[in-house]
Short mmCIF file of C-alpha atoms in Angstrom, two decimals:
data_model
loop_
_atom_site.label_atom_id
_atom_site.label_comp_id
_atom_site.label_asym_id
_atom_site.label_seq_id
_atom_site.Cartn_x
_atom_site.Cartn_y
_atom_site.Cartn_z
CA MET I 1 214.72 149.35 -106.59
CA LYS I 2 212.25 152.16 -106.28
CA ILE I 3 209.81 154.34 -108.48
CA LYS I 4 208.54 157.48 -107.07
CA ILE I 5 205.54 158.35 -109.37
CA ALA I 6 205.83 162.14 -108.49
CA LYS I 7 209.33 162.30 -109.28
CA ASP I 8 209.92 159.45 -111.89
CA PHE I 9 206.87 160.03 -114.11
CA SER I 10 204.54 163.24 -113.05
CA ARG I 11 203.36 164.96 -110.30
CA ILE I 12 199.98 165.06 -112.10
CA PRO I 13 199.32 161.36 -113.54
CA GLY I 14 196.54 161.55 -116.24
CA ALA I 15 193.94 159.10 -117.40
CA ARG I 16 194.03 155.52 -118.75
CA LEU I 17 195.46 156.14 -122.25
CA PRO I 18 197.51 158.77 -124.12
CA GLU I 19 194.78 159.84 -126.35
CA GLU I 20 192.90 160.84 -123.14
CA GLY I 21 195.80 163.31 -122.09
CA ASP I 22 199.57 163.51 -120.78
CA PHE I 23 200.96 161.04 -118.38
CA SER I 24 198.51 158.22 -118.83
CA GLY I 25 198.38 154.98 -117.12
CA GLN I 26 199.48 153.28 -120.27
CA GLU I 27 202.61 155.35 -120.64
CA PHE I 28 203.52 154.97 -117.13
CA ARG I 29 203.03 151.00 -117.28
CA GLN I 30 205.09 150.79 -120.78
CA GLN I 31 207.72 153.25 -120.06
CA ILE I 32 208.43 152.94 -116.51
CA LEU I 33 206.80 150.12 -114.53
CA LEU I 34 207.04 147.16 -116.78
CA PRO I 35 210.78 147.62 -117.58
CA LYS I 36 211.64 148.00 -113.91
CA LEU I 37 209.09 145.17 -112.70
CA ARG I 38 210.95 142.90 -115.27
CA GLU I 39 214.40 144.02 -113.86
CA ALA I 40 213.28 143.52 -110.28
CA ILE I 41 211.85 140.04 -111.07
CA GLU I 42 215.07 138.89 -113.02
CA LYS I 43 217.18 140.20 -109.98
CA LYS I 44 214.68 138.58 -107.34
CA ILE I 45 214.43 141.83 -105.47
CA LYS I 46 211.19 143.95 -104.60
CA LEU I 47 210.09 146.87 -106.54
CA GLU I 48 208.75 149.77 -104.39
CA ILE I 49 206.12 151.98 -105.72
CA ASP I 50 205.94 155.20 -103.85
CA LEU I 51 202.51 156.72 -104.63
CA ASP I 52 202.93 159.71 -102.50
CA GLY I 53 203.69 163.35 -103.73
CA THR I 54 201.25 163.33 -106.64
CA ALA I 55 198.15 165.68 -107.12
CA GLY I 56 196.09 162.33 -106.92
CA LEU I 57 195.87 159.16 -108.69
CA GLY I 58 192.71 158.22 -110.63
CA THR I 59 190.98 154.93 -110.97
CA SER I 60 191.55 154.70 -114.71
CA PHE I 61 195.38 155.52 -114.31
CA LEU I 62 195.81 152.95 -111.58
CA GLU I 63 193.83 150.18 -113.30
CA GLU I 64 195.66 150.48 -116.42
CA SER I 65 199.03 150.86 -114.73
CA PHE I 66 198.82 147.74 -112.47
CA GLY I 67 195.76 145.85 -113.95
CA GLY I 68 197.31 146.28 -117.15
CA LEU I 69 200.35 144.24 -116.11
CA ILE I 70 197.99 141.22 -115.85
CA ARG I 71 195.38 142.09 -118.65
CA ILE I 72 197.78 143.39 -121.48
CA ASP I 73 201.30 142.53 -120.65
CA LYS I 74 200.36 139.02 -119.40
CA MET I 75 202.48 139.00 -116.47
CA ASP I 76 202.09 136.28 -113.88
CA TYR I 77 199.75 137.58 -110.97
CA ASN I 78 201.66 135.96 -108.05
CA LEU I 79 204.92 137.21 -109.32
CA VAL I 80 203.71 140.59 -109.72
CA LYS I 81 202.08 140.70 -106.26
CA GLY I 82 205.12 139.30 -104.80
CA THR I 83 207.56 141.77 -106.34
CA LEU I 84 205.68 144.94 -105.93
CA LEU I 85 205.54 146.97 -102.61
CA PHE I 86 203.67 150.11 -102.21
CA ILE I 87 204.09 153.18 -100.19
CA SER I 88 201.08 155.46 -99.69
CA ASN I 89 201.26 157.69 -96.66
CA ASP I 90 199.26 160.28 -98.36
CA ASP I 91 196.26 157.93 -99.03
CA PRO I 92 196.69 154.36 -98.06
CA GLU I 93 193.41 153.44 -99.66
CA TYR I 94 195.48 153.53 -102.90
CA ILE I 95 197.11 150.43 -102.01
CA ASP I 96 193.91 148.33 -101.58
CA GLU I 97 192.64 149.75 -104.72
CA ILE I 98 195.61 148.50 -106.73
CA TYR I 99 195.62 145.11 -105.17
CA HIS I 100 191.86 144.97 -106.15
CA TYR I 101 192.79 145.87 -109.79
CA LEU I 102 195.46 143.15 -109.90
CA LYS I 103 193.19 140.50 -108.59
CA ASP I 104 190.36 141.68 -110.97
CA ALA I 105 192.55 141.31 -113.96
CA TYR I 106 193.85 137.98 -112.98
CA GLU I 107 190.45 136.68 -112.32
CA LYS I 108 189.13 137.83 -115.62
CA GLU I 109 192.12 136.29 -117.36
CA THR I 110 191.70 132.91 -115.58
CA ASN I 111 187.84 132.77 -116.22
#
């Protein structure tokens, strides 16, 4: 199972929230990421997230999209981490950034 942000959502992802502009991290998480993630977990398969091909991915977009899975949607951190597989040849640092947001949200939720 795969999500390519540039193709399945937008080549120009926006900010954190819809009120801040089009193609927000919240919209991506709610409309695309969360339903696919739940399906992947149910089927016990990996969900590949291809980050390449966009005009850039802002920190607020990434934190809302991925950190929001833990913070807002109350998804299990280990299940999310074990299910998501990232591809980022354009900017491999995005992957570390996303794992940081997941871990940070998890730590805030458990303290």
